[in-house]
Amino acid sequence: MSHPDVIVVGGGLGGLGAAFALTRQGLSVRLLERAPAFGEVGAGIQLAPNCTRILDDYGLLEEARRLGVVPDAMVMRDAVDGDELTRLDLRDLEKRYGYPYLVIHRSDLHGLLLRACERAGVELITGAEAVAYENTDGGARVTLASGETHEAGVVIAADGLNSVARTLLVDDEPVSSAYVAYRGTVPAELPRARSADLSEVVVHVGPACHFVHYALRGGELVNQVAVFESPKALAGQQDWGTPDELDAAFAGTCDFVQDGLPFMWRDKWWRMFDRNPVMNWVHGRIALLGDSAHPPLQYIAQGAIMAIEDGWVLAEHVARNRSADGTVDWTAVFTAYEAVRPEHCRRVLTTSRAWGELWHLDGPERERRNALLRARDTYDYAFVDWLYGPTALTPDQEPPMFTPVPLPPLYAGAPETGAA
């Protein structure tokens, strides 16, 4: 078997995005996927302007628009009483950043990227589980569970939360948040779907729980996500996140949230893990990408986006570090990649954790959070400018972070508690 320029391990959104981006730069790319067929599990995904900007560069944005929904607003409500706390005008946000905020079914986005890879000539191989990585004199090698080996000039490991390649760089484990997510979709013709404003992305934030809903596939479906902290997980039990805990977690929430629970899939749930940030993603001619490098909690909806950004940044640095004869200076490419992406993703990971804490407050801190959010102006973008603008290619292009705002006191003289 011939050796391609690049091997990408992992056929999820990040792996497909990277394979397509690198092929656009004239490189031969082989993608290895462990599953017997390509596919994506889950329901909806949110794509902020920092992602739709890249899809536009790839020539894929209009197809994504046709498959998804461009909502008018993002609204945060209190899960207990249902009251609105704050909102983003997503049509105004599109004017500010130049690209839309889009919601789409994960399988539709995955299919879009898979078709793009097929058209571009990516070599796609399924049933190929990577169990070992190593550098060679001429590049890097991947060994599969079957014993078969694949070699290339470089290997991009997009092998997910439980990455084998990550062990070359750091000895760590996924970090359990003790939270679990249930998902489900509701056909638009059912009364439950008609009770929701399908022009909005809505999150109800509550004590140790939250509930998200928005339209998919042009309004044909309503996507729902219910997330809660598992008492069984906190108690150290192995069987945690079960349906009985789902119902108990939302017992104190408003009618709209509780009415959505019967539509959640009860036969599968997603335990929520991330990892502590690491700043070293490159080992010789092997580089991490996506969740292998920076698996986040999902509170600011940037997990898949970061992975797609990773691939775009890599490809842009290939273009900047290629000689006239087509030879790529991979040392320069990986150095540039590692100079900019780990710090950005560290910010996202740590902000996601802090944002999750803010969402799930109870008691007086919940009231103080609500007061803070109600005081925010709809057109205040201070907390998203660092995230939704153009993806940085160099450290100097990375915008400054937002300034954390303390929760307001409930009454004069009450102590203040900082919140990111």
mmCIF file of C-alpha atoms in Angstrom, residues 144-410:
data_model
loop_
_atom_site.group_PDB
_atom_site.id
_atom_site.type_symbol
_atom_site.label_atom_id
_atom_site.label_comp_id
_atom_site.label_asym_id
_atom_site.label_seq_id
_atom_site.Cartn_x
_atom_site.Cartn_y
_atom_site.Cartn_z
ATOM 1 C CA LEU A 144 -4.325 -1.163 13.761
ATOM 2 C CA ALA A 145 -6.001 -3.750 15.989
ATOM 3 C CA SER A 146 -5.744 -6.167 13.054
ATOM 4 C CA GLY A 147 -1.949 -5.828 13.073
ATOM 5 C CA GLU A 148 -1.962 -3.908 9.811
ATOM 6 C CA THR A 149 0.203 -0.777 9.684
ATOM 7 C CA HIS A 150 -0.152 2.507 7.788
ATOM 8 C CA GLU A 151 2.597 5.062 7.258
ATOM 9 C CA ALA A 152 2.603 8.661 6.087
ATOM 10 C CA GLY A 153 4.635 11.835 6.278
ATOM 11 C CA VAL A 154 2.525 12.926 9.256
ATOM 12 C CA VAL A 155 -0.313 11.504 11.324
ATOM 13 C CA ILE A 156 -3.171 13.628 12.664
ATOM 14 C CA ALA A 157 -4.795 11.873 15.619
ATOM 15 C CA ALA A 158 -8.451 12.866 15.819
ATOM 16 C CA ASP A 159 -9.214 9.790 17.890
ATOM 17 C CA GLY A 160 -11.482 11.332 20.486
ATOM 18 C CA LEU A 161 -11.834 11.599 24.246
ATOM 19 C CA ASN A 162 -10.101 8.272 24.886
ATOM 20 C CA SER A 163 -7.266 8.997 22.476
ATOM 21 C CA VAL A 164 -4.457 6.459 22.185
ATOM 22 C CA ALA A 165 -2.158 9.070 20.647
ATOM 23 C CA ARG A 166 -2.576 11.415 23.633
ATOM 24 C CA THR A 167 -0.715 8.896 25.806
ATOM 25 C CA LEU A 168 2.447 9.754 23.857
ATOM 26 C CA LEU A 169 2.269 13.251 25.322
ATOM 27 C CA VAL A 170 0.604 13.103 28.727
ATOM 28 C CA ASP A 171 -0.409 10.509 31.311
ATOM 29 C CA ASP A 172 -3.899 11.661 32.218
ATOM 30 C CA GLU A 173 -7.489 10.472 32.308
ATOM 31 C CA PRO A 174 -10.852 11.963 31.346
ATOM 32 C CA VAL A 175 -12.390 14.062 34.129
ATOM 33 C CA SER A 176 -15.968 13.228 35.087
ATOM 34 C CA SER A 177 -18.238 16.205 35.661
ATOM 35 C CA ALA A 178 -20.854 13.950 37.327
ATOM 36 C CA TYR A 179 -23.319 15.419 34.807
ATOM 37 C CA VAL A 180 -25.176 13.389 32.192
ATOM 38 C CA ALA A 181 -27.038 14.417 29.032
ATOM 39 C CA TYR A 182 -30.219 12.960 27.596
ATOM 40 C CA ARG A 183 -31.250 13.818 24.068
ATOM 41 C CA GLY A 184 -34.343 13.487 21.956
ATOM 42 C CA THR A 185 -36.117 14.912 18.929
ATOM 43 C CA VAL A 186 -39.799 15.800 18.548
ATOM 44 C CA PRO A 187 -41.563 15.860 15.153
ATOM 45 C CA ALA A 188 -42.840 19.331 14.357
ATOM 46 C CA GLU A 189 -46.440 18.186 13.963
ATOM 47 C CA LEU A 190 -46.759 17.123 17.616
ATOM 48 C CA PRO A 191 -48.273 19.575 20.149
ATOM 49 C CA ARG A 192 -45.009 19.598 22.120
ATOM 50 C CA ALA A 193 -43.136 21.044 19.140
ATOM 51 C CA ARG A 194 -45.860 23.597 18.483
ATOM 52 C CA SER A 195 -45.560 24.848 22.069
ATOM 53 C CA ALA A 196 -41.982 26.004 21.401
ATOM 54 C CA ASP A 197 -40.840 29.084 19.490
ATOM 55 C CA LEU A 198 -38.904 27.420 16.673
ATOM 56 C CA SER A 199 -37.158 30.670 15.767
ATOM 57 C CA GLU A 200 -35.159 30.532 19.022
ATOM 58 C CA VAL A 201 -32.397 28.487 20.614
ATOM 59 C CA VAL A 202 -33.501 28.282 24.245
ATOM 60 C CA VAL A 203 -31.685 27.081 27.362
ATOM 61 C CA HIS A 204 -33.482 26.808 30.689
ATOM 62 C CA VAL A 205 -30.849 26.927 33.461
ATOM 63 C CA GLY A 206 -31.685 25.454 36.844
ATOM 64 C CA PRO A 207 -30.259 24.034 40.067
ATOM 65 C CA ALA A 208 -27.840 21.290 38.985
ATOM 66 C CA CYS A 209 -29.707 20.899 35.680
ATOM 67 C CA HIS A 210 -30.495 22.599 32.390
ATOM 68 C CA PHE A 211 -32.699 21.993 29.359
ATOM 69 C CA VAL A 212 -32.022 23.081 25.752
ATOM 70 C CA HIS A 213 -34.318 23.072 22.741
ATOM 71 C CA TYR A 214 -34.195 24.351 19.156
ATOM 72 C CA ALA A 215 -35.486 23.476 15.692
ATOM 73 C CA LEU A 216 -33.676 21.243 13.204
ATOM 74 C CA ARG A 217 -34.037 20.380 9.508
ATOM 75 C CA GLY A 218 -35.924 23.485 8.502
ATOM 76 C CA GLY A 219 -38.293 23.143 11.447
ATOM 77 C CA GLU A 220 -39.228 19.501 10.802
ATOM 78 C CA LEU A 221 -37.850 18.470 14.225
ATOM 79 C CA VAL A 222 -37.300 20.017 17.631
ATOM 80 C CA ASN A 223 -34.049 18.983 19.280
ATOM 81 C CA GLN A 224 -34.105 18.628 23.083
ATOM 82 C CA VAL A 225 -31.219 18.121 25.510
ATOM 83 C CA ALA A 226 -31.689 17.552 29.248
ATOM 84 C CA VAL A 227 -28.567 17.700 31.419
ATOM 85 C CA PHE A 228 -28.318 17.099 35.166
ATOM 86 C CA GLU A 229 -25.909 16.279 37.963
ATOM 87 C CA SER A 230 -26.129 12.628 38.988
ATOM 88 C CA PRO A 231 -26.360 11.908 42.730
ATOM 89 C CA LYS A 232 -25.207 8.365 41.971
ATOM 90 C CA ALA A 233 -22.052 9.731 40.321
ATOM 91 C CA LEU A 234 -21.372 11.978 43.315
ATOM 92 C CA ALA A 235 -21.763 8.913 45.568
ATOM 93 C CA GLY A 236 -19.201 7.008 43.518
ATOM 94 C CA GLN A 237 -21.649 4.487 42.076
ATOM 95 C CA GLN A 238 -20.853 2.915 38.721
ATOM 96 C CA ASP A 239 -24.446 2.828 37.417
ATOM 97 C CA TRP A 240 -25.124 6.549 37.174
ATOM 98 C CA GLY A 241 -27.144 8.860 34.991
ATOM 99 C CA THR A 242 -30.089 6.436 34.747
ATOM 100 C CA PRO A 243 -33.634 7.497 33.724
ATOM 101 C CA ASP A 244 -34.915 7.542 37.298
ATOM 102 C CA GLU A 245 -32.343 10.239 38.036
ATOM 103 C CA LEU A 246 -33.493 12.228 34.989
ATOM 104 C CA ASP A 247 -37.027 12.573 36.309
ATOM 105 C CA ALA A 248 -35.901 13.398 39.843
ATOM 106 C CA ALA A 249 -33.428 16.047 38.655
ATOM 107 C CA PHE A 250 -36.127 18.066 36.879
ATOM 108 C CA ALA A 251 -38.908 17.615 39.439
ATOM 109 C CA GLY A 252 -38.666 21.255 40.545
ATOM 110 C CA THR A 253 -38.608 22.819 37.078
ATOM 111 C CA CYS A 254 -41.334 24.687 35.190
ATOM 112 C CA ASP A 255 -44.088 22.976 33.204
ATOM 113 C CA PHE A 256 -42.482 23.618 29.810
ATOM 114 C CA VAL A 257 -39.314 21.770 30.829
ATOM 115 C CA GLN A 258 -41.135 18.891 32.509
ATOM 116 C CA ASP A 259 -43.454 18.485 29.524
ATOM 117 C CA GLY A 260 -40.406 17.823 27.352
ATOM 118 C CA LEU A 261 -39.016 14.950 29.430
ATOM 119 C CA PRO A 262 -41.271 12.193 28.002
ATOM 120 C CA PHE A 263 -39.713 12.871 24.577
ATOM 121 C CA MET A 264 -36.143 12.174 25.703
ATOM 122 C CA TRP A 265 -34.560 8.926 24.533
ATOM 123 C CA ARG A 266 -34.509 6.663 27.590
ATOM 124 C CA ASP A 267 -32.353 3.869 26.215
ATOM 125 C CA LYS A 268 -29.110 5.871 25.941
ATOM 126 C CA TRP A 269 -27.473 8.760 27.684
ATOM 127 C CA TRP A 270 -24.158 10.575 27.536
ATOM 128 C CA ARG A 271 -21.992 10.948 30.618
ATOM 129 C CA MET A 272 -20.146 14.245 30.419
ATOM 130 C CA PHE A 273 -16.352 14.180 30.620
ATOM 131 C CA ASP A 274 -13.639 16.611 29.691
ATOM 132 C CA ARG A 275 -9.889 16.641 30.269
ATOM 133 C CA ASN A 276 -7.586 19.152 31.853
ATOM 134 C CA PRO A 277 -5.986 21.420 29.249
ATOM 135 C CA VAL A 278 -2.580 20.444 27.868
ATOM 136 C CA MET A 279 -0.321 22.761 25.886
ATOM 137 C CA ASN A 280 1.753 20.137 24.049
ATOM 138 C CA TRP A 281 -0.111 18.526 21.142
ATOM 139 C CA VAL A 282 2.773 17.426 18.908
ATOM 140 C CA HIS A 283 5.052 14.390 19.198
ATOM 141 C CA GLY A 284 7.476 14.316 16.283
ATOM 142 C CA ARG A 285 5.313 13.827 13.198
ATOM 143 C CA ILE A 286 2.174 13.003 15.187
ATOM 144 C CA ALA A 287 -0.262 15.771 16.167
ATOM 145 C CA LEU A 288 -3.463 15.729 18.201
ATOM 146 C CA LEU A 289 -6.649 17.320 16.896
ATOM 147 C CA GLY A 290 -10.158 17.770 18.290
ATOM 148 C CA ASP A 291 -11.250 15.866 21.387
ATOM 149 C CA SER A 292 -7.962 13.975 21.556
ATOM 150 C CA ALA A 293 -6.375 17.336 22.432
ATOM 151 C CA HIS A 294 -9.158 19.354 24.079
ATOM 152 C CA PRO A 295 -12.420 17.582 24.942
ATOM 153 C CA PRO A 296 -14.650 20.218 26.584
ATOM 154 C CA LEU A 297 -17.863 20.291 28.522
ATOM 155 C CA GLN A 298 -20.529 21.540 26.155
ATOM 156 C CA TYR A 299 -21.759 24.703 27.906
ATOM 157 C CA ILE A 300 -20.527 27.185 25.286
ATOM 158 C CA ALA A 301 -21.173 24.840 22.331
ATOM 159 C CA GLN A 302 -17.637 24.889 20.950
ATOM 160 C CA GLY A 303 -16.474 21.249 21.033
ATOM 161 C CA ALA A 304 -16.959 20.294 17.386
ATOM 162 C CA ILE A 305 -16.200 23.858 16.337
ATOM 163 C CA MET A 306 -12.761 23.744 17.949
ATOM 164 C CA ALA A 307 -12.032 20.506 16.088
ATOM 165 C CA ILE A 308 -13.077 22.027 12.763
ATOM 166 C CA GLU A 309 -10.966 25.101 13.541
ATOM 167 C CA ASP A 310 -7.968 22.855 14.275
ATOM 168 C CA GLY A 311 -8.117 21.359 10.787
ATOM 169 C CA TRP A 312 -8.535 24.749 9.130
ATOM 170 C CA VAL A 313 -5.536 26.183 11.015
ATOM 171 C CA LEU A 314 -3.368 23.204 10.098
ATOM 172 C CA ALA A 315 -4.243 23.561 6.432
ATOM 173 C CA GLU A 316 -3.621 27.306 6.440
ATOM 174 C CA HIS A 317 -0.143 26.738 7.868
ATOM 175 C CA VAL A 318 0.512 24.067 5.244
ATOM 176 C CA ALA A 319 -0.182 26.749 2.638
ATOM 177 C CA ARG A 320 2.226 29.117 4.387
ATOM 178 C CA ASN A 321 5.014 26.543 4.745
ATOM 179 C CA ARG A 322 5.123 24.830 1.369
ATOM 180 C CA SER A 323 7.997 25.308 -1.032
ATOM 181 C CA ALA A 324 7.713 25.842 -4.765
ATOM 182 C CA ASP A 325 8.163 22.113 -5.418
ATOM 183 C CA GLY A 326 5.242 21.284 -3.086
ATOM 184 C CA THR A 327 7.343 20.078 -0.170
ATOM 185 C CA VAL A 328 5.744 20.914 3.195
ATOM 186 C CA ASP A 329 7.883 21.983 6.149
ATOM 187 C CA TRP A 330 5.945 19.996 8.730
ATOM 188 C CA THR A 331 8.165 21.142 11.582
ATOM 189 C CA ALA A 332 7.143 24.734 10.846
ATOM 190 C CA VAL A 333 3.495 23.737 10.372
ATOM 191 C CA PHE A 334 3.270 21.893 13.678
ATOM 192 C CA THR A 335 5.197 24.622 15.493
ATOM 193 C CA ALA A 336 2.754 27.248 14.253
ATOM 194 C CA TYR A 337 -0.238 25.021 15.057
ATOM 195 C CA GLU A 338 0.985 24.384 18.582
ATOM 196 C CA ALA A 339 1.769 28.061 19.109
ATOM 197 C CA VAL A 340 -1.861 29.150 18.685
ATOM 198 C CA ARG A 341 -4.393 26.362 19.154
ATOM 199 C CA PRO A 342 -3.646 25.010 22.660
ATOM 200 C CA GLU A 343 -4.011 28.420 24.317
ATOM 201 C CA HIS A 344 -7.292 29.158 22.549
ATOM 202 C CA CYS A 345 -8.687 25.757 23.457
ATOM 203 C CA ARG A 346 -7.469 26.088 27.051
ATOM 204 C CA ARG A 347 -9.581 29.226 27.297
ATOM 205 C CA VAL A 348 -12.615 27.415 25.920
ATOM 206 C CA LEU A 349 -12.202 24.434 28.257
ATOM 207 C CA THR A 350 -11.831 26.551 31.382
ATOM 208 C CA THR A 351 -14.639 28.928 30.381
ATOM 209 C CA SER A 352 -16.930 25.970 29.679
ATOM 210 C CA ARG A 353 -16.384 24.655 33.191
ATOM 211 C CA ALA A 354 -17.049 28.065 34.731
ATOM 212 C CA TRP A 355 -20.136 28.634 32.590
ATOM 213 C CA GLY A 356 -21.541 25.276 33.679
ATOM 214 C CA GLU A 357 -21.120 26.270 37.310
ATOM 215 C CA LEU A 358 -22.947 29.541 36.627
ATOM 216 C CA TRP A 359 -25.850 27.775 34.902
ATOM 217 C CA HIS A 360 -26.423 25.352 37.745
ATOM 218 C CA LEU A 361 -26.499 27.652 40.771
ATOM 219 C CA ASP A 362 -29.196 27.313 43.423
ATOM 220 C CA GLY A 363 -30.523 29.373 46.338
ATOM 221 C CA PRO A 364 -29.316 32.962 46.807
ATOM 222 C CA GLU A 365 -26.543 32.512 44.202
ATOM 223 C CA ARG A 366 -29.182 31.606 41.605
ATOM 224 C CA GLU A 367 -31.038 34.824 42.377
ATOM 225 C CA ARG A 368 -27.852 36.831 42.096
ATOM 226 C CA ARG A 369 -26.988 35.193 38.778
ATOM 227 C CA ASN A 370 -30.452 35.966 37.479
ATOM 228 C CA ALA A 371 -30.095 39.608 38.480
ATOM 229 C CA LEU A 372 -26.759 39.800 36.648
ATOM 230 C CA LEU A 373 -28.161 38.247 33.466
ATOM 231 C CA ARG A 374 -31.290 40.408 33.458
ATOM 232 C CA ALA A 375 -29.094 43.505 33.624
ATOM 233 C CA ARG A 376 -27.169 42.517 30.480
ATOM 234 C CA ASP A 377 -28.016 44.416 27.294
ATOM 235 C CA THR A 378 -29.138 42.214 24.381
ATOM 236 C CA TYR A 379 -26.508 43.808 22.146
ATOM 237 C CA ASP A 380 -23.590 43.464 24.562
ATOM 238 C CA TYR A 381 -21.110 41.133 22.852
ATOM 239 C CA ALA A 382 -18.301 41.479 25.404
ATOM 240 C CA PHE A 383 -18.576 37.830 26.418
ATOM 241 C CA VAL A 384 -18.466 36.359 22.890
ATOM 242 C CA ASP A 385 -16.186 38.666 20.890
ATOM 243 C CA TRP A 386 -13.167 36.552 21.883
ATOM 244 C CA LEU A 387 -14.938 33.444 20.615
ATOM 245 C CA TYR A 388 -17.009 34.289 17.543
ATOM 246 C CA GLY A 389 -14.523 36.398 15.588
ATOM 247 C CA PRO A 390 -12.061 35.068 12.969
ATOM 248 C CA THR A 391 -10.065 32.023 14.026
ATOM 249 C CA ALA A 392 -6.539 33.079 14.971
ATOM 250 C CA LEU A 393 -3.625 31.708 12.957
ATOM 251 C CA THR A 394 -0.953 33.249 15.171
ATOM 252 C CA PRO A 395 -0.888 34.140 18.879
ATOM 253 C CA ASP A 396 -1.023 37.872 18.190
ATOM 254 C CA GLN A 397 -4.361 37.380 16.394
ATOM 255 C CA GLU A 398 -5.970 35.792 19.444
ATOM 256 C CA PRO A 399 -8.278 38.430 20.979
ATOM 257 C CA PRO A 400 -8.256 39.221 24.682
ATOM 258 C CA MET A 401 -10.600 37.323 26.958
ATOM 259 C CA PHE A 402 -13.693 38.917 28.439
ATOM 260 C CA THR A 403 -13.486 40.478 31.907
ATOM 261 C CA PRO A 404 -15.296 38.331 34.520
ATOM 262 C CA VAL A 405 -18.189 40.109 36.229
ATOM 263 C CA PRO A 406 -18.950 39.461 39.910
ATOM 264 C CA LEU A 407 -22.413 38.329 40.894
ATOM 265 C CA PRO A 408 -24.292 41.326 42.354
ATOM 266 C CA PRO A 409 -25.197 41.314 46.054
ATOM 267 C CA LEU A 410 -28.815 40.647 46.937
#
